[in-house]
């Protein structure tokens, strides 16, 4: 049985993070499938699911949120990991401090309702062409700097933690049904 890495994004950076996580898990011989978030033919057949979404306007994209709920509701004991790809590291000043204080409410509620084994916020890519004129103005006025903020070492380290947890017999292994944490 495979680990499903599911993602939703608009400009490709979340997909690349998902593919990087998949490559790290594959290094430890975990069979992997990477799929865009959406209904999949073998919904019940996964060992574990890792679901990621780009953050838009403080929330996960609907396809990823629905995917997380569907997997959780379909098999509440299945290990799920969740990650967000946003623009925290592109921000400076008061906006950054505000963003650092905590997760935006819709995401915090979603994560709480799913109760994943782990949840991480990563920074992605934000470029001028991703935003409309007003969005660009607000972003710059708020102290934002466009760029690629993905921290591949942090992403690899998180993927390695997941890989450990999935190896039966590993001290960090948890089977489906173990309490989350
Ligand atoms: C329309 C729009 C709204 C966004 N809103 C947020 C937001 O509320 N919070 C955040 O942290 N990042 C936000 N971002 C930044 C994206 O989440 C970030 O650029 C991410 O890397 C996009 O992933 P993708 O390349 O897979 O689409 C927004 C980006 C766009 C284009």
XYZ file of C-alpha atoms in Angstrom, residues 61-170:
110
model
C -7.980 25.893 -1.375
C -11.339 24.071 -1.337
C -10.025 21.000 -3.214
C -7.393 20.348 -0.523
C -9.733 21.048 2.400
C -12.338 18.692 0.916
C -9.665 16.065 0.289
C -8.544 16.223 3.938
C -12.134 15.921 5.187
C -12.913 13.064 2.814
C -9.900 11.027 3.908
C -10.515 11.766 7.578
C -14.230 10.949 7.413
C -13.639 7.852 5.264
C -11.042 6.356 7.628
C -10.731 8.318 10.871
C -7.846 6.074 12.021
C -5.680 6.748 8.948
C -2.518 8.753 9.651
C -2.802 12.152 7.996
C -0.191 14.911 7.807
C -1.088 18.388 6.596
C 0.992 21.304 5.345
C 0.246 24.839 4.207
C 2.296 26.804 1.686
C 1.919 30.533 2.293
C 4.003 33.668 2.241
C 5.062 34.204 5.848
C 8.755 34.595 4.972
C 7.937 37.167 2.283
C 6.522 39.500 4.928
C 8.317 41.999 7.137
C 7.345 44.281 9.994
C 3.932 44.314 11.661
C 2.289 42.064 9.048
C 4.885 39.381 9.654
C 4.532 39.626 13.415
C 0.779 39.310 13.042
C 1.143 36.287 10.736
C 3.665 34.673 13.101
C 1.336 34.911 16.064
C -0.790 32.069 14.875
C -2.467 30.302 12.038
C -5.351 32.018 10.265
C -8.696 30.943 11.695
C -10.136 28.891 8.800
C -6.921 26.858 8.634
C -6.668 26.459 12.408
C -10.257 25.174 12.479
C -9.644 22.778 9.589
C -6.497 21.370 11.183
C -8.256 20.974 14.525
C -11.166 19.125 12.926
C -8.855 16.687 11.105
C -6.412 16.138 13.996
C -3.402 15.257 11.808
C -0.252 13.488 13.091
C 1.578 16.632 12.141
C 0.912 20.025 10.622
C 3.479 22.466 9.177
C 3.397 25.911 7.620
C 5.928 26.392 4.843
C 6.636 29.489 2.801
C 6.289 29.224 -0.956
C 6.745 31.461 -3.960
C 5.091 34.836 -4.400
C 5.740 36.796 -7.594
C 4.217 40.054 -8.902
C 2.351 38.238 -11.669
C 0.509 36.125 -9.060
C -1.347 39.176 -7.732
C -3.624 41.733 -9.339
C -2.668 45.415 -9.339
C -4.322 46.123 -5.999
C -2.862 42.965 -4.487
C 0.652 44.015 -5.584
C 0.176 47.471 -4.087
C -1.092 46.087 -0.774
C 1.658 43.459 -0.657
C 4.396 46.062 -1.153
C 2.727 48.578 1.157
C 2.609 45.891 3.847
C 6.388 45.372 3.547
C 6.206 42.269 1.359
C 9.109 41.169 -0.872
C 8.463 38.936 -3.865
C 10.527 35.779 -4.201
C 10.924 32.037 -3.662
C 10.974 31.406 0.092
C 10.862 27.636 0.133
C 13.147 26.217 2.820
C 14.061 22.866 1.310
C 16.014 21.774 4.378
C 13.006 22.291 6.616
C 10.786 20.517 4.087
C 13.214 17.572 3.847
C 13.495 17.351 7.634
C 9.724 17.253 8.025
C 9.431 14.585 5.306
C 12.149 12.533 7.061
C 10.169 12.693 10.320
C 7.118 11.365 8.490
C 9.227 8.639 6.872
C 10.495 7.514 10.313
C 6.998 7.400 11.711
C 5.871 5.132 8.875
C 8.558 2.468 9.379
C 7.165 -0.404 11.484
C 9.558 -1.100 14.344
C 11.073 2.400 14.253
